[in-house]
Amino acid sequence: MIELREVSKRLGGRQILDGMTLAVPKGMNFVLMGPSGSGKSVTLKHVIGILRPDSGSVQVDGQEVPAMGRTQLMALRRRMGYLFQNGALINWLSVEDNVALPLREHGRLGRDETRDRVHEVLRMVRMDHAAAQYPPSISGGMRLRTGLARALVTKPEYVLYDEPNAGLDPIISKQIHELIVEVRDQLGVTGLIVTHSRACAVQCGDRIGILDQGRLGIEGTVDELVHSEHPLARAFLHGGTD
Amino acid sequence: MSVLTAVGRQLGARIDAAGYVVDLLLRSGLALHRLPRRIRFTLDMAFNAGVRSLPVTLVVAAFAGAILAMQTGIELRRFGDTAILGTITALSMCREMGPFITGVILAATVGSSMAAEVGTMNVSDEVAALEVMSVDPVDYLVVPRVVALAVMCPTLTVLSNLVGIYGGSVIAEHNLGVSPDLYWISAREALTSSGTALPKEVYVGLFKAVVFGIAVSIVSCASGLRASGGALGVGLAVQAAVRNSVILIIVLGFIVTWFFYFLAG
Ligand SMILES: Nc1ncnc2c1ncn2[C@@H]1O[C@H](COP(=O)(O)OP(=O)(O)OP(=O)(O)O)[C@@H](O)[C@H]1O
Ligand SMILES: [Mg+2]
């Protein structure tokens, strides 16, 4: 269970989060939407302890994240996968080595097991054909999928997805949505998904929340929001093809 | 009032930045035991640093040696004592000019690119991604760079010294009428006469080079790790890295010479 209560955060002289409250029950996918620059990525960074709130509480499984020491934070992060917006890959490592990085750094698997596991997740994100390529020479969508593979490779209990389908074509996009659903249903992973895409929200989400003025302006199940007449829900979830 | 707060804020920011550098130095020291895992990467870094800065370092060192010989030669000629030109050039190259030139050029070529690399990684969340994977960025990014420069800076300094002394010999022969034999013999004597394996001038110079290598890499990585705000932020980080490295090279150079020649006798 991920729980943010009344979280406020100022960054670069602006109040980005202002009383943000959000709860993601175990085994669910929560979709976070909102205008560009509204603090969606900032919210995810609070959950994994890269940013600390100015006030309010961030809890994962009842444990207060900002209060965690180094070892506790490391333990928490081992149970979490994080797909960064744009992938955040290490440029001098190949796709394969990028995905293997979290496994190798903690040496929990043998060499062969690591390779097998890496290729397994690369196949899941349809990237096994490009395993030997380097991030600067692959497309944005490929980098994103590599980042997704890296987030999933350690078999985390929680995954934070920052725009998992940005820049993907409709076919790959649909496959990624299916993967996110599969990860939830088969592995019981709890997901917090940031996206601008209605398709992603509807296909992957159990609940949707829309950020407005530093907090959730509206929140509810996918059905509720899709049929809601609230202006925010209309703006983000109605009309258009995507 | 507002001036005072502005000055106060500037001062606070500077102290904060300096504190960060010291902290990073200590953390790198503590992470040093993990170096064997990064040895390949470290060697790559060292090799790149050497290759990238070697040509410039050598050219500048040759000119620095020539300037040194000229400056002292002009005065020595008035006293008719140009025979000790080799001695003076060799000693000043090894003690001051060699490490100084190498350090400054490393700051401009390698330090700047370190700040740019680490800064770019920082603003594009790659450093955060390392943290999220419980990979310590200090151990993964900073330590290999620091060790690479701590090794490369003295290595390049030895080459700078040789080329600088050679640069001085050209001026000595063509403009000051000192025979090459005399110049080189006096230079060699100056660097071997002390009886110890390494004369003080040489080891003080090499010690300085190690200090400069560490300073440049730590300062550059620190600037990169503190970069924020996209490409513009990376640019500012590079600028700060080079500026602060050069300042540190001069101040630390002074401190080391002062320590070895005036404090420790
Ligand atoms: N480390 C930081 N320092 C200063 N300002 C920051 C920092 N991180 C984020 N911000 C600011 O916080 C605001 C929200 O950023 P965030 O990345 O969360 O937006 P977002 O909702 O994810 O937008 P997008 O949809 O474009 O990804 C932005 O205005 C950004 O400039
Ligand atoms: Mg974002």
XYZ file of C-alpha atoms and ligand atoms in Angstrom:
539
model
C 0.000 0.000 0.000
C 1.328 3.405 -1.012
C -0.103 6.320 0.880
C 0.565 10.039 0.574
C -1.121 12.300 3.077
C -1.217 16.088 2.799
C 2.150 16.178 1.049
C 3.491 19.625 0.220
C 6.668 20.384 -1.679
C 8.238 23.579 -2.955
C 10.766 23.303 -5.774
C 12.570 26.101 -7.572
C 10.508 28.714 -5.732
C 7.156 27.214 -6.745
C 4.671 25.252 -4.709
C 4.540 22.040 -6.754
C 2.624 19.767 -4.376
C 0.135 21.357 -2.015
C -1.723 18.988 0.247
C -1.453 16.009 -2.086
C -3.308 12.957 -0.750
C -3.349 9.656 -2.571
C -3.663 5.974 -1.704
C -2.772 2.970 -3.826
C -4.092 -0.284 -2.329
C -2.028 -3.416 -2.792
C -2.341 -5.171 -6.118
C -3.913 -2.197 -7.856
C -2.821 0.124 -10.595
C -3.388 3.756 -9.777
C -3.205 6.129 -12.727
C -2.009 9.656 -12.057
C -2.829 12.217 -14.714
C -2.425 15.967 -14.885
C -1.059 18.822 -16.936
C 2.599 18.944 -17.855
C 4.608 20.377 -14.980
C 1.891 19.714 -12.419
C 4.141 17.501 -10.290
C 3.405 13.950 -11.394
C 7.066 12.936 -11.622
C 7.714 14.800 -8.383
C 5.006 12.700 -6.721
C 6.642 9.456 -7.853
C 10.014 10.647 -6.599
C 8.512 11.152 -3.156
C 7.281 7.575 -3.047
C 10.756 6.159 -3.608
C 12.493 8.675 -1.389
C 14.473 10.659 -3.954
C 12.597 13.748 -2.796
C 11.410 14.452 0.735
C 8.221 16.379 1.394
C 8.315 19.752 3.126
C 5.342 18.576 5.129
C 2.939 15.675 5.136
C 3.521 11.962 5.162
C 4.590 9.400 2.555
C 4.121 5.789 3.568
C 4.763 2.472 1.915
C 3.298 -0.507 3.770
C 2.808 1.707 6.780
C 6.448 2.776 6.929
C 7.268 6.445 6.718
C 9.589 6.889 3.697
C 11.113 10.318 4.519
C 12.106 9.066 7.963
C 13.999 6.076 6.607
C 17.726 5.716 7.044
C 20.035 4.584 4.291
C 19.695 0.861 4.799
C 15.919 0.983 5.199
C 15.666 3.051 2.040
C 17.824 0.549 0.182
C 15.614 -2.270 1.401
C 12.510 -0.416 0.245
C 14.021 0.362 -3.147
C 14.856 -3.263 -3.719
C 11.149 -3.990 -3.547
C 10.339 -1.219 -6.009
C 10.882 -0.740 -9.703
C 10.948 2.727 -11.166
C 10.519 3.528 -14.824
C 11.881 7.020 -15.267
C 10.435 9.393 -17.794
C 12.687 8.880 -20.871
C 14.216 5.757 -19.375
C 17.236 7.320 -17.621
C 19.573 4.662 -19.003
C 23.321 4.653 -18.489
C 24.773 5.726 -21.827
C 27.940 3.659 -21.815
C 26.188 0.383 -21.030
C 24.425 -1.665 -23.684
C 20.691 -2.290 -23.424
C 21.424 -5.683 -21.953
C 23.920 -4.368 -19.405
C 21.561 -1.588 -18.405
C 18.871 -4.093 -17.584
C 21.377 -6.344 -15.814
C 22.744 -3.482 -13.701
C 20.453 -3.846 -10.669
C 21.042 -7.608 -10.621
C 24.817 -7.381 -11.017
C 25.304 -4.603 -8.502
C 23.774 -6.689 -5.781
C 25.112 -9.984 -7.008
C 22.045 -11.970 -6.073
C 22.053 -14.140 -9.175
C 24.729 -16.140 -10.936
C 26.031 -15.122 -14.332
C 23.817 -17.444 -16.368
C 20.735 -16.773 -14.285
C 21.283 -13.048 -14.702
C 21.562 -13.381 -18.457
C 18.449 -15.522 -18.680
C 16.441 -13.185 -16.498
C 17.595 -10.151 -18.504
C 16.581 -11.739 -21.794
C 13.285 -12.813 -20.334
C 12.312 -9.224 -19.449
C 13.766 -7.895 -22.687
C 11.440 -10.266 -24.529
C 8.546 -9.046 -22.410
C 9.133 -5.456 -23.592
C 9.989 -6.612 -27.169
C 13.554 -5.405 -26.928
C 15.525 -8.643 -27.138
C 16.485 -7.924 -30.760
C 18.341 -4.779 -29.648
C 20.067 -6.178 -26.558
C 23.546 -5.312 -27.806
C 22.779 -1.731 -28.808
C 23.643 1.380 -26.818
C 21.161 3.967 -25.527
C 22.420 6.908 -27.632
C 21.766 4.936 -30.805
C 18.244 3.695 -30.085
C 14.928 5.549 -30.317
C 13.137 7.184 -27.412
C 10.511 4.477 -27.372
C 13.192 1.805 -27.224
C 14.937 3.574 -24.376
C 11.660 3.721 -22.529
C 11.065 0.004 -22.981
C 14.600 -0.727 -21.812
C 13.907 1.389 -18.751
C 10.741 -0.619 -18.188
C 12.702 -3.859 -18.452
C 15.185 -2.544 -15.910
C 12.349 -1.625 -13.561
C 10.869 -5.116 -13.812
C 14.013 -7.233 -13.811
C 14.292 -7.491 -10.019
C 10.685 -8.746 -9.720
C 9.574 -5.824 -7.582
C 6.387 -5.684 -5.518
C 5.772 -2.099 -6.520
C 6.413 -0.425 -9.844
C 6.268 3.288 -10.471
C 5.761 3.974 -14.148
C 6.514 7.490 -15.382
C 4.840 7.748 -18.788
C 5.312 4.144 -19.894
C 3.942 4.782 -23.369
C 5.320 8.202 -24.238
C 6.523 8.178 -27.828
C 5.451 4.619 -28.557
C 3.534 3.662 -31.680
C -0.002 2.324 -31.149
C 0.984 -1.316 -31.556
C 3.887 -1.299 -29.096
C 1.862 0.970 -26.864
C -0.908 -1.597 -26.657
C 1.618 -4.338 -25.914
C 3.063 -2.279 -23.080
C -0.411 -1.735 -21.639
C -1.000 -5.463 -21.759
C 2.332 -6.019 -20.061
C 1.447 -3.622 -17.257
C -1.862 -5.411 -16.734
C -0.121 -8.780 -16.843
C 2.442 -7.641 -14.287
C -0.391 -6.640 -11.982
C -2.534 -9.722 -12.486
C 0.114 -12.421 -12.560
C 2.758 -11.047 -10.249
C 0.448 -9.073 -7.993
C 2.478 -5.925 -8.508
C 1.101 -2.660 -7.178
C 1.490 0.097 -9.735
C 1.473 3.873 -9.753
C 1.263 4.973 -13.370
C 1.781 8.488 -14.676
C 0.403 8.960 -18.145
C -1.167 11.453 -20.503
C -2.841 8.743 -22.495
C -6.495 7.937 -22.054
C -5.942 4.489 -23.548
C -3.256 3.692 -21.012
C -5.382 4.982 -18.150
C -8.432 2.995 -19.171
C -6.609 -0.220 -20.026
C -4.116 -0.357 -17.170
C -5.792 1.532 -14.359
C -8.051 0.467 -11.527
C -8.340 3.958 -10.168
C -7.515 7.310 -11.683
C -6.546 10.560 -10.005
C -6.036 13.865 -11.765
C -3.591 16.405 -10.377
C -4.737 19.969 -10.159
C -3.105 22.786 -8.189
C -0.758 20.495 -6.331
C -3.324 17.908 -5.223
C -5.777 15.436 -6.708
C -8.610 17.478 -8.169
C -10.703 14.388 -8.747
C -10.218 10.720 -7.999
C -12.219 7.567 -8.536
C -12.496 4.269 -10.334
C -11.870 4.207 -14.057
C -15.598 3.841 -14.734
C -16.545 6.723 -12.487
C -14.048 9.049 -14.077
C -14.709 8.063 -17.656
C -18.367 8.890 -17.175
C -17.844 11.886 -14.948
C -18.866 15.366 -16.071
C -16.171 16.978 -13.910
C -14.187 19.374 -16.130
C -10.882 17.711 -15.250
C -12.175 14.256 -16.099
C -13.630 15.615 -19.325
C -10.351 17.278 -20.250
C -8.197 14.224 -19.632
C -10.459 11.289 -20.351
C -13.159 12.310 -22.796
C -13.075 12.559 -26.528
C -10.100 12.164 -28.782
C -8.822 8.853 -29.959
C -6.247 8.498 -27.253
C 19.453 45.477 3.942
C 18.726 43.697 0.688
C 22.411 43.979 -0.212
C 23.317 42.343 3.062
C 20.900 39.473 2.558
C 22.144 39.024 -1.007
C 25.746 38.878 0.168
C 24.734 36.546 2.960
C 22.929 34.261 0.565
C 25.889 34.208 -1.848
C 28.227 33.395 1.005
C 25.890 30.700 2.254
C 25.723 29.135 -1.196
C 29.531 29.146 -1.488
C 29.992 27.543 1.910
C 27.343 25.009 1.032
C 29.150 24.145 -2.216
C 32.512 23.880 -0.469
C 30.967 21.638 2.161
C 29.586 19.432 -0.570
C 33.045 19.067 -2.134
C 34.607 18.081 1.185
C 31.762 15.656 1.849
C 32.198 14.114 -1.595
C 35.926 13.737 -0.979
C 35.294 11.879 2.265
C 32.613 9.680 0.745
C 34.919 8.831 -2.156
C 37.583 7.868 0.342
C 35.141 5.587 2.118
C 33.997 4.017 -1.160
C 37.567 3.334 -2.276
C 37.448 -0.296 -1.193
C 34.933 -0.964 -3.972
C 37.415 0.167 -6.617
C 38.455 -3.357 -7.688
C 34.936 -3.870 -9.071
C 35.338 -0.736 -11.189
C 38.884 -1.291 -12.309
C 38.112 -1.651 -16.003
C 36.022 1.464 -16.033
C 38.722 3.310 -14.100
C 41.405 2.279 -16.578
C 39.178 3.409 -19.449
C 38.715 6.753 -17.756
C 42.444 7.141 -17.130
C 43.308 6.198 -20.677
C 40.766 8.627 -22.113
C 41.935 11.400 -19.838
C 45.534 10.813 -20.886
C 44.836 10.634 -24.597
C 42.540 13.617 -24.589
C 44.880 15.957 -22.764
C 48.302 14.734 -23.863
C 48.798 16.848 -27.031
C 47.733 20.120 -25.440
C 49.707 19.419 -22.283
C 52.895 18.762 -24.209
C 52.612 21.841 -26.405
C 51.863 24.088 -23.467
C 54.607 22.501 -21.364
C 57.167 23.103 -24.124
C 56.239 26.763 -24.261
C 56.190 27.051 -20.475
C 59.712 25.653 -20.314
C 60.790 28.087 -23.000
C 59.241 31.018 -21.138
C 60.891 29.902 -17.926
C 64.290 29.742 -19.616
C 63.732 33.118 -21.226
C 62.571 34.855 -18.068
C 65.414 33.646 -15.936
C 67.901 33.761 -18.820
C 67.351 37.479 -19.407
C 68.307 38.229 -15.810
C 71.090 35.654 -15.622
C 72.662 37.077 -18.767
C 73.135 40.407 -17.014
C 75.154 38.645 -14.356
C 76.877 36.451 -16.916
C 75.685 33.373 -15.109
C 73.663 31.552 -17.742
C 75.435 28.287 -16.929
C 72.886 27.518 -14.201
C 69.975 27.939 -16.612
C 69.511 24.169 -16.886
C 69.330 23.848 -13.123
C 66.764 26.577 -12.692
C 64.559 25.449 -15.551
C 64.591 21.816 -14.458
C 63.806 22.612 -10.843
C 61.033 25.098 -11.512
C 59.469 22.836 -14.119
C 59.380 19.883 -11.745
C 58.337 21.740 -8.650
C 55.828 24.253 -9.998
C 55.215 24.577 -13.688
C 54.829 20.940 -14.675
C 52.112 20.046 -12.169
C 50.451 23.438 -12.566
C 50.187 23.226 -16.349
C 49.053 19.636 -16.270
C 46.458 20.372 -13.612
C 45.027 23.368 -15.431
C 44.849 21.536 -18.732
C 43.231 18.528 -17.117
C 40.693 20.857 -15.534
C 39.914 22.448 -18.884
C 39.735 19.238 -20.913
C 38.904 16.328 -18.635
C 37.374 18.122 -15.649
C 34.976 20.053 -17.849
C 33.829 16.922 -19.610
C 33.416 15.124 -16.279
C 31.187 17.933 -15.044
C 29.222 17.810 -18.297
C 28.836 14.025 -18.194
C 27.852 13.787 -14.557
C 25.710 16.923 -14.837
C 23.838 15.548 -17.836
C 23.285 12.299 -15.990
C 21.989 14.256 -13.035
C 19.503 16.439 -14.881
C 18.215 13.498 -16.906
C 17.519 11.497 -13.733
C 20.227 8.913 -14.408
C 21.888 9.605 -11.072
C 18.508 9.222 -9.383
C 18.044 5.979 -11.309
C 21.295 4.685 -9.808
C 20.100 5.604 -6.335
C 16.803 3.901 -6.952
C 18.693 0.733 -7.890
C 20.626 1.146 -4.624
C 23.814 1.797 -6.569
C 25.827 4.479 -4.832
C 26.618 7.198 -7.405
C 29.793 8.065 -5.509
C 31.097 4.549 -5.796
C 29.819 4.096 -9.358
C 30.585 7.475 -10.930
C 32.939 9.482 -8.771
C 35.559 7.065 -7.437
C 36.696 5.767 -10.856
C 37.066 9.334 -12.111
C 39.011 10.451 -9.061
C 41.387 7.509 -9.174
C 41.858 7.950 -12.930
C 42.955 11.561 -12.530
C 44.980 10.882 -9.391
C 47.017 8.468 -11.524
C 46.990 10.366 -14.819
C 47.906 13.784 -13.478
C 51.330 12.744 -12.137
C 51.977 10.619 -15.220
C 51.298 13.537 -17.523
C 53.295 15.776 -15.209
C 56.424 13.676 -15.734
C 56.009 14.103 -19.492
C 55.328 17.829 -19.125
C 58.474 18.190 -17.072
C 60.610 16.502 -19.703
C 59.103 18.442 -22.579
C 59.315 21.679 -20.591
C 62.978 21.186 -19.860
C 63.497 20.457 -23.542
C 61.622 23.660 -24.460
C 63.963 25.542 -22.166
C 66.990 23.963 -23.825
C 65.980 25.320 -27.219
C 65.863 28.872 -25.887
C 69.049 28.303 -23.914
C 70.928 27.199 -27.011
C 69.570 29.586 -29.623
C 68.924 32.759 -27.691
C 71.174 32.617 -24.678
C 74.200 30.840 -26.030
C 74.236 28.026 -23.497
C 75.577 24.825 -25.025
C 73.129 21.911 -24.947
C 75.692 19.778 -23.138
C 76.049 22.263 -20.313
C 72.286 22.777 -20.094
C 71.441 19.103 -19.900
C 74.240 18.213 -17.529
C 73.241 20.920 -15.095
C 69.589 19.942 -15.433
C 70.379 16.306 -14.762
C 72.585 17.162 -11.825
C 69.881 19.316 -10.297
C 67.461 16.420 -10.422
C 69.795 13.726 -9.151
C 72.265 15.445 -6.877
C 70.386 15.138 -3.599
C 71.524 11.566 -3.042
C 68.024 10.287 -2.428
C 66.285 8.239 -5.082
C 63.869 11.037 -5.834
C 65.007 14.597 -5.170
C 62.637 16.778 -3.212
C 61.684 18.943 -6.208
C 60.485 15.913 -8.078
C 58.498 14.284 -5.338
C 56.949 17.539 -4.172
C 55.940 18.149 -7.777
C 54.477 14.685 -8.176
C 52.684 14.935 -4.857
C 51.194 18.188 -6.082
C 50.114 16.496 -9.283
C 48.271 13.807 -7.321
C 46.573 16.480 -5.218
C 45.596 18.428 -8.341
C 44.230 15.317 -10.018
C 42.050 14.552 -7.014
C 40.970 18.173 -6.644
C 39.986 18.574 -10.296
C 37.999 15.347 -10.408
C 36.210 15.866 -7.093
C 35.329 19.479 -7.894
C 34.116 18.541 -11.369
C 32.023 15.616 -10.185
C 30.600 17.746 -7.374
C 29.546 20.432 -9.861
C 27.938 17.791 -12.025
C 26.111 16.166 -9.134
C 24.734 19.546 -8.082
C 23.652 20.571 -11.562
C 19.960 21.272 -11.952
C 17.678 22.743 -14.550
C 18.422 21.039 -17.854
C 21.072 21.952 -20.397
C 21.535 25.426 -18.988
C 22.275 23.960 -15.576
C 24.846 21.614 -17.074
C 26.547 24.571 -18.759
C 26.742 26.423 -15.468
C 28.101 23.297 -13.771
C 30.902 23.013 -16.334
C 31.756 26.664 -15.882
C 31.853 26.312 -12.095
C 33.917 23.131 -12.341
C 36.680 24.724 -14.417
C 36.711 27.956 -12.431
C 36.828 26.241 -9.063
C 39.428 23.724 -10.221
C 41.791 26.464 -11.384
C 41.339 28.389 -8.155
C 42.000 25.257 -6.136
C 45.058 24.334 -8.198
C 46.645 27.683 -7.466
C 45.756 27.707 -3.778
C 46.680 24.062 -3.168
C 49.902 24.511 -5.165
C 50.836 27.326 -2.852
C 49.952 25.345 0.249
C 51.933 22.269 -0.796
C 55.087 24.229 -1.650
C 54.762 26.235 1.529
C 54.309 23.080 3.569
C 57.310 21.222 2.158
C 59.756 24.137 1.951
C 58.825 26.401 4.824
C 56.863 24.406 7.345
C 58.446 20.969 7.164
C 61.812 22.513 6.383
N 14.740 19.153 -8.750
C 13.933 20.163 -9.103
N 14.299 21.436 -8.839
C 13.494 22.459 -9.171
N 12.321 22.337 -9.772
C 11.893 21.101 -10.076
C 12.683 19.945 -9.759
N 12.029 18.855 -10.174
C 10.880 19.301 -10.710
N 10.792 20.647 -10.659
C 9.684 21.469 -11.135
O 8.502 20.928 -10.644
C 7.458 21.031 -11.586
C 6.780 19.689 -11.740
O 7.697 18.777 -12.332
P 7.289 17.308 -12.747
O 8.470 16.752 -13.406
O 6.727 16.598 -11.585
O 6.154 17.564 -13.804
P 5.244 16.469 -14.488
O 3.883 16.626 -13.933
O 5.893 15.154 -14.382
O 5.229 17.006 -15.984
P 5.456 16.193 -17.349
O 4.120 15.687 -17.733
O 5.930 17.231 -18.298
O 6.438 15.127 -17.092
C 8.091 21.538 -12.863
O 7.742 22.893 -13.006
C 9.561 21.408 -12.636
O 10.242 22.472 -13.241
Mg 6.978 13.980 -15.564
